[in-house]
């Protein structure tokens, strides 16, 4: 089972200038609970955006074309397929835009936090078609906006 996990805004925006679009209080603990003990696969730019380096208690795999890159606490892969081959736990693809684009075809499940607001964005989640079926949707709210936790699976 390969899971994509992402937070998107009303226009599928996911990031701006190397950062996330919004802080969602409940989203981080949920992300941590889902991914802890498992494998997180990410693009090098998403890795660079992490405030404290590799995510603790998870196998971190960073995809890059840079053959000289070494990261303490993370494994390096030169393609998505190589990252998948190196995975030892349940696989969570955690971004960013380039890696989501490549992984949509091979993923089985999408966990999307849909924010009911539009932000200034320069990075987007790809469009996904109706081979993806919405199997659950949970509404939430914080001070600035409402959002839903949507789960899709490939039919
Ligand atoms: N909303 C969310 O849930 C969410 C989640 C994650 C990230 N984000 C946001 O997304 C943005 C970053 O996304 P991004 O699209 O700019 O970058 P990214 O996908 O995180 O990383 C891109 C990098 O990955 C490597 N790469 C990509 N395709 C590759 C391939 N086929 N083979 C080998 N290496 C490959 C390259 O690294 P090298 O340049 O080192 O070769 C490339 O520069 C940030 O704003 C971040 O905050 C949002």
Tab-separated table of C-alpha atoms and ligand atoms in Angstrom:
chain	number	residue	atom	x	y	z
A	1	UNK	CA	0.000	0.000	0.000
A	2	UNK	CA	1.492	3.335	-1.083
A	3	UNK	CA	-0.161	6.385	0.476
A	4	UNK	CA	0.133	9.979	-0.656
A	5	UNK	CA	-0.444	12.482	2.124
A	6	UNK	CA	-0.953	16.180	1.321
A	7	UNK	CA	-2.712	19.377	2.339
A	8	UNK	CA	-4.211	21.370	-0.544
A	9	UNK	CA	-6.086	24.638	-0.789
A	10	UNK	CA	-9.179	25.385	-2.909
A	11	UNK	CA	-7.069	25.563	-6.105
A	12	UNK	CA	-4.884	22.529	-5.279
A	13	UNK	CA	-2.078	24.813	-4.073
A	14	UNK	CA	0.372	23.091	-1.714
A	15	UNK	CA	3.274	25.462	-1.162
A	16	UNK	CA	4.744	28.885	-1.733
A	17	UNK	CA	8.415	29.942	-1.738
A	18	UNK	CA	9.465	26.597	-0.259
A	19	UNK	CA	6.961	26.697	2.570
A	20	UNK	CA	3.569	25.223	3.390
A	21	UNK	CA	0.534	27.438	2.748
A	22	UNK	CA	-1.039	27.269	6.174
A	23	UNK	CA	-0.603	26.012	9.681
A	24	UNK	CA	-3.406	23.622	10.581
A	25	UNK	CA	-3.306	22.804	14.290
A	26	UNK	CA	-4.712	19.265	14.105
A	27	UNK	CA	-2.872	18.268	10.958
A	28	UNK	CA	0.619	17.823	12.367
A	29	UNK	CA	-0.268	15.361	15.160
A	30	UNK	CA	-2.370	13.422	12.666
A	31	UNK	CA	0.530	13.326	10.210
A	32	UNK	CA	2.892	12.210	12.964
A	33	UNK	CA	0.540	9.462	14.155
A	34	UNK	CA	0.033	8.101	10.648
A	35	UNK	CA	3.668	8.124	9.611
A	36	UNK	CA	5.567	7.249	12.809
A	37	UNK	CA	7.218	3.835	12.597
A	38	UNK	CA	6.839	3.875	8.821
A	39	UNK	CA	8.633	5.247	5.764
A	40	UNK	CA	8.368	8.810	4.467
A	41	UNK	CA	9.512	9.535	0.922
A	42	UNK	CA	10.066	13.135	-0.145
A	43	UNK	CA	11.696	15.341	-2.751
A	44	UNK	CA	14.883	17.168	-1.827
A	45	UNK	CA	13.116	20.558	-1.708
A	46	UNK	CA	10.541	19.265	0.745
A	47	UNK	CA	13.377	17.865	2.854
A	48	UNK	CA	15.012	21.313	2.809
A	49	UNK	CA	11.750	22.810	4.069
A	50	UNK	CA	11.664	20.650	7.213
A	51	UNK	CA	12.503	22.880	10.187
A	52	UNK	CA	14.433	20.217	12.138
A	53	UNK	CA	15.831	17.904	9.475
A	54	UNK	CA	14.790	14.253	9.172
A	55	UNK	CA	11.471	13.322	10.788
A	56	UNK	CA	12.158	11.310	13.950
A	57	UNK	CA	11.153	7.658	14.372
A	58	UNK	CA	10.551	7.208	10.672
A	59	UNK	CA	12.652	5.937	7.789
A	60	UNK	CA	13.322	9.134	5.799
A	61	UNK	CA	14.122	8.759	2.097
A	62	UNK	CA	15.020	11.855	0.078
A	63	UNK	CA	14.879	11.813	-3.721
A	64	UNK	CA	17.505	13.873	-5.551
A	65	UNK	CA	19.532	13.915	-8.756
A	66	UNK	CA	22.551	15.154	-6.816
A	67	UNK	CA	24.976	12.223	-6.525
A	68	UNK	CA	27.024	14.097	-3.905
A	69	UNK	CA	24.157	14.678	-1.482
A	70	UNK	CA	24.478	13.015	1.910
A	71	UNK	CA	22.059	13.631	4.769
A	72	UNK	CA	22.587	12.403	8.311
A	73	UNK	CA	19.466	10.548	9.411
A	74	UNK	CA	18.051	10.120	5.909
A	75	UNK	CA	18.615	7.755	3.010
A	76	UNK	CA	19.115	9.040	-0.513
A	77	UNK	CA	17.401	7.716	-3.631
A	78	UNK	CA	17.897	8.856	-7.221
A	79	UNK	CA	14.360	7.993	-8.358
A	80	UNK	CA	10.924	7.318	-6.909
A	81	UNK	CA	11.275	3.628	-7.755
A	82	UNK	CA	14.596	3.402	-5.937
A	83	UNK	CA	13.002	5.078	-2.899
A	84	UNK	CA	10.178	2.534	-2.934
A	85	UNK	CA	12.672	-0.335	-3.221
A	86	UNK	CA	14.536	0.966	-0.156
A	87	UNK	CA	11.399	1.279	1.977
A	88	UNK	CA	11.166	-0.901	5.049
A	89	UNK	CA	7.804	0.310	6.425
A	90	UNK	CA	4.417	1.349	5.107
A	91	UNK	CA	5.110	3.951	2.431
A	92	UNK	CA	3.936	7.556	2.780
A	93	UNK	CA	4.772	9.956	-0.051
A	94	UNK	CA	4.932	13.345	1.662
A	95	UNK	CA	5.691	15.727	-1.219
A	96	UNK	CA	6.343	18.009	-2.773
A	97	UNK	CA	4.779	18.920	-6.100
A	98	UNK	CA	7.302	17.126	-8.329
A	99	UNK	CA	7.191	13.929	-6.318
A	100	UNK	CA	3.373	13.943	-6.058
A	101	UNK	CA	3.221	14.296	-9.842
A	102	UNK	CA	5.337	11.160	-10.295
A	103	UNK	CA	3.683	9.108	-7.566
A	104	UNK	CA	-0.013	9.576	-8.376
A	105	UNK	CA	0.110	6.744	-10.915
A	106	UNK	CA	1.615	4.186	-8.550
A	107	UNK	CA	-0.142	5.177	-5.296
A	108	UNK	CA	-3.093	3.245	-3.835
A	109	UNK	CA	-4.438	5.785	-1.365
A	110	UNK	CA	-4.666	9.580	-1.088
A	111	UNK	CA	-5.014	11.266	2.285
A	112	UNK	CA	-5.890	14.851	1.438
A	113	UNK	CA	-6.433	17.647	3.884
A	114	UNK	CA	-8.609	20.022	1.828
A	115	UNK	CA	-8.467	23.582	3.081
A	116	UNK	CA	-11.537	25.607	2.235
A	117	UNK	CA	-9.583	28.757	1.393
A	118	UNK	CA	-7.295	29.981	-1.368
A	119	UNK	CA	-3.710	31.046	-0.681
A	120	UNK	CA	-0.899	32.485	-2.811
A	121	UNK	CA	0.834	29.373	-4.143
A	122	UNK	CA	3.653	28.478	-6.547
A	123	UNK	CA	3.443	24.687	-6.176
A	124	UNK	CA	0.386	22.528	-6.855
A	125	UNK	CA	-0.932	19.032	-6.363
A	126	UNK	CA	-1.684	17.374	-9.723
A	127	UNK	CA	-5.233	16.943	-10.940
A	128	UNK	CA	-6.541	13.476	-10.185
A	129	UNK	CA	-9.331	11.733	-12.084
A	130	UNK	CA	-12.308	9.589	-11.133
A	131	UNK	CA	-10.254	6.413	-10.942
A	132	UNK	CA	-9.875	7.783	-7.398
A	133	UNK	CA	-12.927	7.117	-5.255
A	134	UNK	CA	-13.728	9.198	-2.171
A	135	UNK	CA	-14.217	6.715	0.644
A	136	UNK	CA	-14.380	9.011	3.662
A	137	UNK	CA	-14.576	12.710	4.436
A	138	UNK	CA	-14.361	14.333	7.841
A	139	UNK	CA	-15.068	18.033	8.346
A	140	UNK	CA	-13.053	20.170	10.741
A	141	UNK	CA	-12.477	23.826	11.467
A	142	UNK	CA	-9.822	26.071	12.908
A	143	UNK	CA	-9.840	29.822	13.548
A	144	UNK	CA	-9.199	30.888	9.944
A	145	UNK	CA	-10.916	28.291	7.767
A	146	UNK	CA	-12.760	24.994	7.556
A	147	UNK	CA	-11.046	21.900	6.158
A	148	UNK	CA	-11.788	18.236	5.506
A	149	UNK	CA	-9.766	15.062	5.861
A	150	UNK	CA	-10.596	13.192	2.667
A	151	UNK	CA	-9.493	9.646	1.917
A	152	UNK	CA	-9.475	8.393	-1.673
A	153	UNK	CA	-8.620	4.940	-2.935
A	154	UNK	CA	-7.975	3.792	-6.478
A	155	UNK	CA	-10.799	1.714	-7.922
B	1	LIG	N1	0.915	20.927	1.373
B	1	LIG	C1	1.621	19.844	1.548
B	1	LIG	O1	1.088	18.834	2.036
B	1	LIG	C2	3.061	19.818	1.167
B	1	LIG	C3	3.818	18.672	1.376
B	1	LIG	C4	5.160	18.686	0.993
B	1	LIG	C5	5.716	19.822	0.428
B	1	LIG	N2	4.946	20.918	0.252
B	1	LIG	C6	5.511	22.123	-0.371
B	1	LIG	O2	5.919	21.820	-1.684
B	1	LIG	C7	7.008	22.663	-2.041
B	1	LIG	C8	8.170	21.794	-2.534
B	1	LIG	O3	7.740	21.060	-3.675
B	1	LIG	P1	8.579	21.075	-5.058
B	1	LIG	O4	7.734	20.480	-6.133
B	1	LIG	O5	9.136	22.431	-5.252
B	1	LIG	O6	9.835	20.145	-4.721
B	1	LIG	P2	9.950	18.593	-4.242
B	1	LIG	O7	9.047	17.733	-5.062
B	1	LIG	O8	9.848	18.533	-2.764
B	1	LIG	O9	11.490	18.314	-4.571
B	1	LIG	C9	11.967	18.507	-5.886
B	1	LIG	C10	13.353	17.921	-5.960
B	1	LIG	O10	13.276	16.485	-5.889
B	1	LIG	C11	14.261	15.922	-6.736
B	1	LIG	N3	13.585	15.201	-7.825
B	1	LIG	C12	12.370	15.455	-8.367
B	1	LIG	N4	12.084	14.550	-9.346
B	1	LIG	C13	13.146	13.708	-9.394
B	1	LIG	C14	13.451	12.570	-10.183
B	1	LIG	N5	12.593	12.111	-11.124
B	1	LIG	N6	14.629	11.934	-9.985
B	1	LIG	C15	15.507	12.365	-9.040
B	1	LIG	N7	15.258	13.455	-8.246
B	1	LIG	C16	14.100	14.113	-8.427
B	1	LIG	C17	15.109	17.077	-7.258
B	1	LIG	O11	16.090	17.298	-6.269
B	1	LIG	P3	17.542	17.933	-6.603
B	1	LIG	O12	17.272	19.335	-7.020
B	1	LIG	O13	18.293	17.805	-5.303
B	1	LIG	O14	18.120	17.079	-7.699
B	1	LIG	C18	14.094	18.209	-7.266
B	1	LIG	O15	14.673	19.497	-7.242
B	1	LIG	C19	7.344	23.466	-0.796
B	1	LIG	O16	6.679	24.729	-0.867
B	1	LIG	C20	6.760	22.636	0.319
B	1	LIG	O17	6.432	23.403	1.466
B	1	LIG	C21	3.641	20.936	0.610
